[in-house]
mmCIF file of N, CA and C in Angstrom:
data_model
loop_
_atom_site.group_PDB
_atom_site.id
_atom_site.type_symbol
_atom_site.label_atom_id
_atom_site.label_comp_id
_atom_site.label_asym_id
_atom_site.label_seq_id
_atom_site.Cartn_x
_atom_site.Cartn_y
_atom_site.Cartn_z
ATOM 1 N N MET A 132 -31.231 -5.307 37.361
ATOM 2 C CA MET A 132 -31.211 -4.846 36.044
ATOM 3 C C MET A 132 -32.225 -3.862 35.840
ATOM 4 N N GLY A 133 -31.888 -2.596 35.082
ATOM 5 C CA GLY A 133 -33.118 -1.720 34.800
ATOM 6 C C GLY A 133 -33.804 -1.976 33.601
ATOM 7 N N ARG A 134 -34.901 -1.267 33.362
ATOM 8 C CA ARG A 134 -35.842 -1.652 32.427
ATOM 9 C C ARG A 134 -35.245 -1.271 30.796
ATOM 10 N N ASN A 135 -34.358 -0.382 30.921
ATOM 11 C CA ASN A 135 -33.756 0.015 29.449
ATOM 12 C C ASN A 135 -32.311 -0.929 29.431
ATOM 13 N N SER A 136 -32.184 -1.645 30.256
ATOM 14 C CA SER A 136 -30.847 -2.432 30.202
ATOM 15 C C SER A 136 -30.806 -3.392 28.778
ATOM 16 N N ARG A 137 -29.657 -2.915 28.117
ATOM 17 C CA ARG A 137 -29.393 -3.941 26.818
ATOM 18 C C ARG A 137 -28.281 -4.949 27.003
ATOM 19 N N CYS A 138 -27.780 -5.062 28.186
ATOM 20 C CA CYS A 138 -26.746 -6.083 28.549
ATOM 21 C C CYS A 138 -27.424 -7.501 28.744
ATOM 22 N N VAL A 139 -26.553 -8.370 28.082
ATOM 23 C CA VAL A 139 -26.948 -9.853 28.195
ATOM 24 C C VAL A 139 -25.767 -10.545 28.858
ATOM 25 N N SER A 140 -26.259 -11.257 29.648
ATOM 26 C CA SER A 140 -25.359 -11.977 30.751
ATOM 27 C C SER A 140 -24.447 -12.880 29.816
ATOM 28 N N VAL A 141 -22.897 -12.661 30.079
ATOM 29 C CA VAL A 141 -22.236 -13.289 29.389
ATOM 30 C C VAL A 141 -22.035 -14.811 29.498
ATOM 31 N N ASP A 142 -22.544 -15.342 30.604
ATOM 32 C CA ASP A 142 -22.538 -16.646 30.923
ATOM 33 C C ASP A 142 -23.462 -17.578 30.184
ATOM 34 N N THR A 143 -24.240 -16.955 29.428
ATOM 35 C CA THR A 143 -25.368 -17.552 28.712
ATOM 36 C C THR A 143 -24.807 -18.014 27.265
ATOM 37 N N PHE A 144 -23.629 -17.406 26.859
ATOM 38 C CA PHE A 144 -22.923 -17.749 25.583
ATOM 39 C C PHE A 144 -21.658 -18.605 25.873
ATOM 40 N N SER A 145 -21.648 -19.504 25.068
ATOM 41 C CA SER A 145 -20.380 -20.281 25.460
ATOM 42 C C SER A 145 -19.616 -20.336 23.957
ATOM 43 N N PHE A 146 -18.625 -19.594 23.802
ATOM 44 C CA PHE A 146 -18.059 -19.100 22.302
ATOM 45 C C PHE A 146 -17.169 -20.321 22.180
ATOM 46 N N ALA A 147 -16.172 -20.517 23.176
ATOM 47 C CA ALA A 147 -15.125 -21.521 23.170
ATOM 48 C C ALA A 147 -15.149 -22.300 24.465
ATOM 49 N N PRO A 148 -15.932 -23.157 24.443
ATOM 50 C CA PRO A 148 -15.863 -24.113 25.951
ATOM 51 C C PRO A 148 -14.720 -24.744 26.346
ATOM 52 N N GLU A 149 -13.859 -25.154 25.212
ATOM 53 C CA GLU A 149 -12.664 -25.744 25.638
ATOM 54 C C GLU A 149 -11.521 -24.636 25.733
ATOM 55 N N GLY A 150 -11.662 -23.578 25.476
ATOM 56 C CA GLY A 150 -10.560 -22.515 25.451
ATOM 57 C C GLY A 150 -10.008 -22.388 24.030
ATOM 58 N N ARG A 151 -9.183 -21.300 24.022
ATOM 59 C CA ARG A 151 -8.625 -21.077 22.596
ATOM 60 C C ARG A 151 -7.896 -22.282 21.957
ATOM 61 N N LYS A 152 -8.042 -22.643 20.842
ATOM 62 C CA LYS A 152 -6.987 -23.663 20.210
ATOM 63 C C LYS A 152 -5.647 -23.136 19.933
ATOM 64 N N GLU A 153 -4.689 -23.899 20.101
ATOM 65 C CA GLU A 153 -3.221 -23.576 19.885
ATOM 66 C C GLU A 153 -3.055 -23.566 18.261
ATOM 67 N N LYS A 154 -2.306 -22.541 17.971
ATOM 68 C CA LYS A 154 -2.055 -22.420 16.597
ATOM 69 C C LYS A 154 -1.085 -23.232 16.082
ATOM 70 N N LYS A 155 -1.311 -23.963 14.961
ATOM 71 C CA LYS A 155 -0.363 -25.064 14.476
ATOM 72 C C LYS A 155 0.673 -24.154 13.487
ATOM 73 N N ARG A 156 1.763 -24.564 13.561
ATOM 74 C CA ARG A 156 2.927 -24.062 12.757
ATOM 75 C C ARG A 156 2.782 -24.492 11.254
ATOM 76 N N VAL A 157 2.558 -23.413 10.565
ATOM 77 C CA VAL A 157 2.225 -23.608 9.119
ATOM 78 C C VAL A 157 3.603 -23.540 8.115
ATOM 79 N N PHE A 158 4.570 -22.870 8.816
ATOM 80 C CA PHE A 158 5.908 -22.629 7.869
ATOM 81 C C PHE A 158 6.629 -24.099 7.928
ATOM 82 N N LYS A 159 6.759 -24.696 6.799
ATOM 83 C CA LYS A 159 7.503 -25.648 6.438
ATOM 84 C C LYS A 159 8.844 -25.461 5.630
ATOM 85 N N GLY A 160 9.332 -24.516 5.672
ATOM 86 C CA GLY A 160 10.446 -24.167 4.937
ATOM 87 C C GLY A 160 11.895 -24.370 5.419
ATOM 88 N N LYS A 161 12.732 -23.911 4.975
ATOM 89 C CA LYS A 161 14.096 -24.282 5.474
ATOM 90 C C LYS A 161 14.513 -23.881 6.715
ATOM 91 N N GLY A 162 14.979 -24.958 7.628
ATOM 92 C CA GLY A 162 15.148 -24.566 9.264
ATOM 93 C C GLY A 162 16.608 -24.553 9.339
ATOM 94 N N ASP A 163 17.443 -25.232 8.688
ATOM 95 C CA ASP A 163 18.870 -25.100 9.423
ATOM 96 C C ASP A 163 19.651 -24.089 8.629
ATOM 97 N N LEU A 164 20.508 -23.694 9.568
ATOM 98 C CA LEU A 164 21.221 -22.468 9.100
ATOM 99 C C LEU A 164 22.699 -22.811 8.908
ATOM 100 N N VAL A 165 23.360 -22.487 7.806
ATOM 101 C CA VAL A 165 24.847 -22.876 7.319
ATOM 102 C C VAL A 165 25.482 -21.519 7.407
ATOM 103 N N LYS A 166 26.591 -21.406 7.913
ATOM 104 C CA LYS A 166 27.244 -20.076 7.901
ATOM 105 C C LYS A 166 28.710 -20.450 7.092
ATOM 106 N N PHE A 167 29.296 -19.301 6.536
ATOM 107 C CA PHE A 167 30.566 -19.503 6.006
ATOM 108 C C PHE A 167 31.282 -18.293 5.866
ATOM 109 N N ARG A 168 32.441 -18.156 5.929
ATOM 110 C CA ARG A 168 33.269 -16.998 5.951
ATOM 111 C C ARG A 168 33.805 -16.542 4.562
ATOM 112 N N CYS A 169 33.582 -15.242 4.313
ATOM 113 C CA CYS A 169 34.255 -14.833 2.935
ATOM 114 C C CYS A 169 34.593 -13.311 3.235
ATOM 115 N N SER A 170 35.308 -12.729 2.122
ATOM 116 C CA SER A 170 35.775 -11.408 2.297
ATOM 117 C C SER A 170 34.742 -10.567 2.054
ATOM 118 N N VAL A 171 34.968 -9.341 2.518
ATOM 119 C CA VAL A 171 33.990 -8.001 2.299
ATOM 120 C C VAL A 171 33.617 -7.990 0.736
ATOM 121 N N TYR A 172 34.715 -8.128 0.019
ATOM 122 C CA TYR A 172 34.717 -8.029 -1.592
ATOM 123 C C TYR A 172 33.790 -9.300 -2.102
ATOM 124 N N GLU A 173 34.053 -10.287 -1.665
ATOM 125 C CA GLU A 173 33.188 -11.433 -1.978
ATOM 126 C C GLU A 173 31.685 -11.478 -1.693
ATOM 127 N N LYS A 174 31.493 -10.821 -0.509
ATOM 128 C CA LYS A 174 30.248 -10.813 -0.217
ATOM 129 C C LYS A 174 29.338 -9.658 -1.003
ATOM 130 N N LYS A 175 30.077 -8.425 -1.281
ATOM 131 C CA LYS A 175 29.412 -7.734 -2.226
ATOM 132 C C LYS A 175 29.119 -8.100 -3.513
ATOM 133 N N LEU A 176 30.353 -8.771 -4.009
ATOM 134 C CA LEU A 176 30.061 -9.494 -5.190
ATOM 135 C C LEU A 176 28.933 -10.342 -5.370
ATOM 136 N N LEU A 177 28.741 -11.352 -4.153
ATOM 137 C CA LEU A 177 27.730 -12.238 -4.097
ATOM 138 C C LEU A 177 26.193 -11.434 -4.183
ATOM 139 N N ASN A 178 26.231 -10.373 -3.359
ATOM 140 C CA ASN A 178 25.126 -9.610 -3.381
ATOM 141 C C ASN A 178 24.457 -9.041 -4.632
ATOM 142 N N ILE A 179 25.735 -8.583 -5.337
ATOM 143 C CA ILE A 179 25.263 -7.731 -6.733
ATOM 144 C C ILE A 179 24.772 -8.920 -7.511
ATOM 145 N N LYS A 180 25.522 -9.925 -7.656
ATOM 146 C CA LYS A 180 24.969 -11.051 -8.597
ATOM 147 C C LYS A 180 23.575 -11.627 -8.362
ATOM 148 N N ALA A 181 23.503 -11.686 -6.948
ATOM 149 C CA ALA A 181 21.880 -12.005 -6.518
ATOM 150 C C ALA A 181 20.813 -11.166 -6.847
ATOM 151 N N ALA A 182 21.440 -9.739 -6.812
ATOM 152 C CA ALA A 182 20.215 -8.492 -6.977
ATOM 153 C C ALA A 182 20.269 -8.888 -8.702
ATOM 154 N N ARG A 183 21.239 -9.116 -9.472
ATOM 155 C CA ARG A 183 21.017 -8.899 -10.615
ATOM 156 C C ARG A 183 20.128 -10.237 -11.290
ATOM 157 N N SER A 184 20.166 -11.244 -10.591
ATOM 158 C CA SER A 184 19.292 -12.295 -10.925
ATOM 159 C C SER A 184 17.862 -12.352 -10.343
ATOM 160 N N GLY A 185 17.732 -11.412 -9.501
ATOM 161 C CA GLY A 185 16.595 -11.136 -8.830
ATOM 162 C C GLY A 185 16.125 -12.136 -7.762
ATOM 163 N N LEU A 186 17.078 -12.791 -7.123
ATOM 164 C CA LEU A 186 17.150 -13.784 -6.045
ATOM 165 C C LEU A 186 17.607 -13.100 -4.671
ATOM 166 N N THR A 187 17.249 -13.913 -3.621
ATOM 167 C CA THR A 187 17.671 -13.505 -2.486
ATOM 168 C C THR A 187 19.351 -14.049 -2.308
ATOM 169 N N LEU A 188 20.121 -13.521 -1.395
ATOM 170 C CA LEU A 188 21.453 -13.928 -1.483
ATOM 171 C C LEU A 188 21.508 -15.501 -0.996
ATOM 172 N N SER A 189 20.840 -15.836 -0.175
ATOM 173 C CA SER A 189 20.745 -17.519 0.385
ATOM 174 C C SER A 189 20.231 -18.401 -1.003
ATOM 175 N N GLU A 190 19.190 -17.982 -1.809
ATOM 176 C CA GLU A 190 18.765 -18.670 -2.607
ATOM 177 C C GLU A 190 19.918 -18.652 -3.887
ATOM 178 N N TYR A 191 20.460 -17.598 -4.094
ATOM 179 C CA TYR A 191 21.497 -17.452 -5.119
ATOM 180 C C TYR A 191 22.675 -18.330 -4.974
ATOM 181 N N ILE A 192 23.130 -18.339 -3.561
ATOM 182 C CA ILE A 192 24.239 -19.178 -3.172
ATOM 183 C C ILE A 192 24.025 -20.780 -3.256
ATOM 184 N N ARG A 193 22.578 -21.059 -2.942
ATOM 185 C CA ARG A 193 22.161 -22.361 -2.997
ATOM 186 C C ARG A 193 22.013 -22.911 -4.240
ATOM 187 N N ARG A 194 21.507 -22.107 -5.401
ATOM 188 C CA ARG A 194 21.407 -22.557 -6.807
ATOM 189 C C ARG A 194 22.956 -22.586 -7.357
ATOM 190 N N SER A 195 23.846 -21.769 -6.905
ATOM 191 C CA SER A 195 25.119 -21.840 -7.415
ATOM 192 C C SER A 195 25.719 -23.120 -6.784
ATOM 193 N N LEU A 196 25.601 -23.493 -5.751
ATOM 194 C CA LEU A 196 26.123 -24.688 -4.988
ATOM 195 C C LEU A 196 25.634 -25.952 -5.742
ATOM 196 N N PHE A 197 24.367 -26.020 -6.087
ATOM 197 C CA PHE A 197 23.926 -27.216 -6.676
ATOM 198 C C PHE A 197 23.903 -27.099 -8.041
ATOM 199 N N GLU A 198 24.594 -26.091 -8.610
ATOM 200 C CA GLU A 198 24.733 -25.969 -10.052
ATOM 201 C C GLU A 198 23.346 -25.977 -10.745
ATOM 202 N N GLN A 199 22.561 -25.069 -10.274
ATOM 203 C CA GLN A 199 21.143 -25.133 -10.891
ATOM 204 C C GLN A 199 21.271 -23.923 -11.893
ATOM 205 N N GLU A 200 20.323 -23.656 -12.663
ATOM 206 C CA GLU A 200 20.339 -22.555 -13.695
ATOM 207 C C GLU A 200 20.077 -21.228 -12.911
ATOM 208 N N ILE A 201 20.860 -20.189 -13.062
ATOM 209 C CA ILE A 201 20.768 -18.779 -12.579
ATOM 210 C C ILE A 201 20.503 -17.949 -13.815
ATOM 211 N N THR A 202 19.472 -17.184 -13.913
ATOM 212 C CA THR A 202 19.389 -16.376 -15.239
ATOM 213 C C THR A 202 19.383 -15.023 -14.480
ATOM 214 N N GLU A 203 20.364 -14.115 -15.354
ATOM 215 C CA GLU A 203 20.357 -12.667 -14.866
ATOM 216 C C GLU A 203 19.325 -11.975 -15.656
ATOM 217 N N ARG A 204 18.642 -11.084 -14.770
ATOM 218 C CA ARG A 204 17.465 -10.264 -15.348
ATOM 219 C C ARG A 204 17.985 -9.347 -16.079
ATOM 220 N N PHE A 205 17.221 -8.710 -17.188
ATOM 221 C CA PHE A 205 17.575 -7.849 -18.083
ATOM 222 C C PHE A 205 17.569 -6.481 -17.632
ATOM 223 N N THR A 206 18.379 -5.336 -17.778
ATOM 224 C CA THR A 206 18.220 -4.190 -17.092
ATOM 225 C C THR A 206 17.338 -3.384 -18.268
ATOM 226 N N GLU A 207 17.005 -2.055 -17.862
ATOM 227 C CA GLU A 207 16.424 -1.292 -18.743
ATOM 228 C C GLU A 207 17.076 -1.028 -20.172
ATOM 229 N N GLU A 208 18.261 -0.905 -19.893
ATOM 230 C CA GLU A 208 19.421 -0.531 -21.014
ATOM 231 C C GLU A 208 19.291 -1.937 -21.676
ATOM 232 N N HIS A 209 19.478 -3.184 -21.292
ATOM 233 C CA HIS A 209 19.529 -4.295 -22.101
ATOM 234 C C HIS A 209 18.205 -4.467 -22.791
ATOM 235 N N ILE A 210 17.122 -3.981 -22.343
ATOM 236 C CA ILE A 210 15.707 -4.348 -23.086
ATOM 237 C C ILE A 210 15.621 -3.220 -24.181
ATOM 238 N N GLU A 211 16.229 -2.160 -24.078
ATOM 239 C CA GLU A 211 16.215 -1.173 -25.054
ATOM 240 C C GLU A 211 17.192 -1.725 -26.463
ATOM 241 N N LEU A 212 18.340 -2.263 -25.825
ATOM 242 C CA LEU A 212 19.122 -2.714 -26.972
ATOM 243 C C LEU A 212 18.530 -4.083 -27.535
ATOM 244 N N TYR A 213 17.829 -4.766 -26.819
ATOM 245 C CA TYR A 213 17.242 -5.934 -27.595
ATOM 246 C C TYR A 213 16.235 -5.385 -28.523
ATOM 247 N N LYS A 214 15.344 -4.716 -28.105
ATOM 248 C CA LYS A 214 14.342 -4.042 -29.045
ATOM 249 C C LYS A 214 14.967 -3.381 -30.262
ATOM 250 N N MET A 215 16.078 -2.751 -30.054
ATOM 251 C CA MET A 215 16.722 -2.135 -31.102
ATOM 252 C C MET A 215 17.332 -3.114 -32.349
ATOM 253 N N LEU A 216 17.654 -4.482 -31.846
ATOM 254 C CA LEU A 216 18.418 -5.295 -32.626
ATOM 255 C C LEU A 216 17.111 -6.040 -33.271
ATOM 256 N N ILE A 217 16.226 -6.243 -32.563
ATOM 257 C CA ILE A 217 14.946 -6.716 -33.378
ATOM 258 C C ILE A 217 14.509 -5.824 -34.388
ATOM 259 N N LYS A 218 14.548 -4.410 -34.250
ATOM 260 C CA LYS A 218 14.134 -3.638 -35.399
ATOM 261 C C LYS A 218 15.100 -3.653 -36.499
ATOM 262 N N TYR A 219 16.326 -3.616 -36.218
ATOM 263 C CA TYR A 219 17.486 -3.799 -37.078
ATOM 264 C C TYR A 219 17.301 -5.072 -38.040
ATOM 265 N N HIS A 220 16.866 -6.142 -37.123
ATOM 266 C CA HIS A 220 16.765 -7.442 -38.178
ATOM 267 C C HIS A 220 15.471 -7.319 -39.034
ATOM 268 N N ASN A 221 14.380 -6.695 -38.366
ATOM 269 C CA ASN A 221 13.277 -6.676 -39.361
ATOM 270 C C ASN A 221 13.667 -5.821 -40.488
ATOM 271 N N ASN A 222 14.256 -4.591 -40.293
ATOM 272 C CA ASN A 222 14.534 -3.674 -41.529
ATOM 273 C C ASN A 222 15.362 -4.333 -42.528
ATOM 274 N N PHE A 223 16.473 -5.068 -41.905
ATOM 275 C CA PHE A 223 17.419 -5.536 -42.927
ATOM 276 C C PHE A 223 16.510 -6.619 -43.935
ATOM 277 N N LYS A 224 15.599 -7.504 -42.983
ATOM 278 C CA LYS A 224 14.968 -8.405 -43.934
ATOM 279 C C LYS A 224 14.109 -7.754 -44.916
ATOM 280 N N SER A 225 13.442 -6.484 -44.667
ATOM 281 C CA SER A 225 12.620 -5.825 -45.563
ATOM 282 C C SER A 225 13.451 -5.334 -46.634
ATOM 283 N N ILE A 226 14.686 -4.927 -46.485
ATOM 284 C CA ILE A 226 15.577 -4.181 -47.509
ATOM 285 C C ILE A 226 15.854 -5.235 -48.279
ATOM 286 N N GLY A 227 16.226 -6.675 -47.826
ATOM 287 C CA GLY A 227 16.602 -7.706 -48.616
ATOM 288 C C GLY A 227 15.424 -8.053 -49.513
ATOM 289 N N ASN A 228 14.296 -7.956 -49.036
ATOM 290 C CA ASN A 228 12.999 -8.520 -49.911
ATOM 291 C C ASN A 228 12.875 -7.411 -51.049
ATOM 292 N N MET A 229 13.296 -6.195 -50.720
ATOM 293 C CA MET A 229 13.064 -5.135 -51.895
ATOM 294 C C MET A 229 14.098 -5.536 -52.954
ATOM 295 N N PHE A 230 15.165 -6.077 -52.800
ATOM 296 C CA PHE A 230 16.140 -6.149 -53.750
ATOM 297 C C PHE A 230 16.137 -7.501 -54.261
ATOM 298 N N LYS A 231 15.197 -8.226 -54.016
ATOM 299 C CA LYS A 231 15.137 -9.947 -54.482
ATOM 300 C C LYS A 231 15.018 -9.952 -55.924
ATOM 301 N N LYS A 232 14.413 -9.121 -56.603
ATOM 302 C CA LYS A 232 14.416 -9.382 -58.057
ATOM 303 C C LYS A 232 15.444 -8.593 -58.790
ATOM 304 N N ARG A 233 15.837 -7.541 -58.358
ATOM 305 C CA ARG A 233 16.965 -6.715 -58.967
ATOM 306 C C ARG A 233 18.233 -7.000 -58.775
ATOM 307 N N ASN A 234 18.595 -7.228 -57.596
ATOM 308 C CA ASN A 234 20.006 -7.725 -57.337
ATOM 309 C C ASN A 234 19.823 -8.867 -56.393
ATOM 310 N N PRO A 235 19.947 -10.196 -56.891
ATOM 311 C CA PRO A 235 19.855 -11.205 -55.655
ATOM 312 C C PRO A 235 20.962 -11.501 -54.863
ATOM 313 N N LYS A 236 22.356 -11.048 -55.467
ATOM 314 C CA LYS A 236 23.251 -11.103 -54.457
ATOM 315 C C LYS A 236 23.446 -10.018 -53.530
ATOM 316 N N LEU A 237 22.893 -8.911 -53.718
ATOM 317 C CA LEU A 237 22.823 -7.924 -52.571
ATOM 318 C C LEU A 237 21.733 -8.471 -51.605
ATOM 319 N N MET A 238 20.598 -9.088 -52.119
ATOM 320 C CA MET A 238 19.527 -9.739 -51.017
ATOM 321 C C MET A 238 20.221 -10.875 -50.157
ATOM 322 N N GLU A 239 21.029 -11.653 -50.999
ATOM 323 C CA GLU A 239 21.575 -12.625 -50.016
ATOM 324 C C GLU A 239 22.625 -12.139 -48.754
ATOM 325 N N GLU A 240 23.279 -10.991 -49.066
ATOM 326 C CA GLU A 240 24.245 -10.525 -48.125
ATOM 327 C C GLU A 240 23.459 -9.831 -47.106
ATOM 328 N N VAL A 241 22.331 -9.018 -47.465
ATOM 329 C CA VAL A 241 21.472 -8.309 -46.626
ATOM 330 C C VAL A 241 20.928 -9.239 -45.672
ATOM 331 N N HIS A 242 20.334 -10.551 -46.328
ATOM 332 C CA HIS A 242 19.665 -11.471 -45.434
ATOM 333 C C HIS A 242 20.598 -12.178 -44.497
ATOM 334 N N ALA A 243 21.919 -12.410 -44.814
ATOM 335 C CA ALA A 243 22.891 -13.003 -44.166
ATOM 336 C C ALA A 243 23.124 -12.242 -42.957
ATOM 337 N N LEU A 244 23.250 -10.870 -42.958
ATOM 338 C CA LEU A 244 23.461 -9.865 -41.979
ATOM 339 C C LEU A 244 22.413 -10.009 -40.978
ATOM 340 N N ALA A 245 20.978 -10.013 -41.604
ATOM 341 C CA ALA A 245 19.838 -10.167 -40.759
ATOM 342 C C ALA A 245 19.824 -11.408 -39.932
ATOM 343 N N ASN A 246 20.278 -12.368 -40.546
ATOM 344 C CA ASN A 246 20.487 -13.802 -39.716
ATOM 345 C C ASN A 246 21.588 -13.686 -38.555
ATOM 346 N N ASP A 247 22.608 -13.010 -38.888
ATOM 347 C CA ASP A 247 23.523 -12.834 -38.082
ATOM 348 C C ASP A 247 23.051 -12.065 -36.613
ATOM 349 N N ILE A 248 22.245 -10.996 -37.096
ATOM 350 C CA ILE A 248 21.550 -10.300 -36.161
ATOM 351 C C ILE A 248 20.706 -11.217 -35.098
ATOM 352 N N LYS A 249 19.978 -12.044 -35.989
ATOM 353 C CA LYS A 249 18.969 -13.037 -35.369
ATOM 354 C C LYS A 249 19.620 -14.139 -34.358
ATOM 355 N N ALA A 250 20.782 -14.698 -34.780
ATOM 356 C CA ALA A 250 21.858 -15.306 -33.872
ATOM 357 C C ALA A 250 22.179 -14.823 -32.534
ATOM 358 N N HIS A 251 22.491 -13.372 -32.606
ATOM 359 C CA HIS A 251 22.734 -12.724 -31.367
ATOM 360 C C HIS A 251 21.385 -12.670 -30.776
ATOM 361 N N LEU A 252 20.352 -12.436 -31.233
ATOM 362 C CA LEU A 252 19.045 -12.254 -30.383
ATOM 363 C C LEU A 252 18.716 -13.690 -29.540
ATOM 364 N N LYS A 253 19.087 -14.733 -30.258
ATOM 365 C CA LYS A 253 18.584 -16.224 -29.807
ATOM 366 C C LYS A 253 19.581 -16.501 -28.812
ATOM 367 N N ARG A 254 20.733 -15.796 -28.669
ATOM 368 C CA ARG A 254 21.726 -16.038 -27.461
ATOM 369 C C ARG A 254 21.187 -15.407 -26.060
ATOM 370 N N PHE A 255 20.412 -14.391 -26.296
ATOM 371 C CA PHE A 255 19.727 -13.684 -25.148
ATOM 372 C C PHE A 255 18.528 -14.499 -24.415
ATOM 373 N N GLN A 256 17.894 -15.169 -25.188
ATOM 374 C CA GLN A 256 16.702 -15.979 -24.926
ATOM 375 C C GLN A 256 17.065 -17.114 -24.067
ATOM 376 N N PRO A 257 16.360 -17.275 -22.778
ATOM 377 C CA PRO A 257 16.531 -18.330 -22.102
ATOM 378 C C PRO A 257 16.158 -19.711 -22.645
#
């Protein structure tokens, strides 16, 4: 070795004296595969329903098989309609409160309409 040599002999370091450790399998998910036949139309329908619910196809089929709850996700259009119904409910309640002293019968009808809207809103909540 020369005097400017920066190399160190490899045999002086023992990083892994027993060699590399074998990797343990961490995956403990579902291992068995189940297949079934269906028509092209049924498969497309299953894919669409699974996508709407935000699940994979296998998870959607598994949940429907075991009769677990499957909630469909709202689209942007549904969210906009939901927000609009909330605004209508709040506006009708405010209008009803304005007529509380002047015309109680009109107030009751407007509040009944607001309560109907509220009932429709509660159907959408999980």
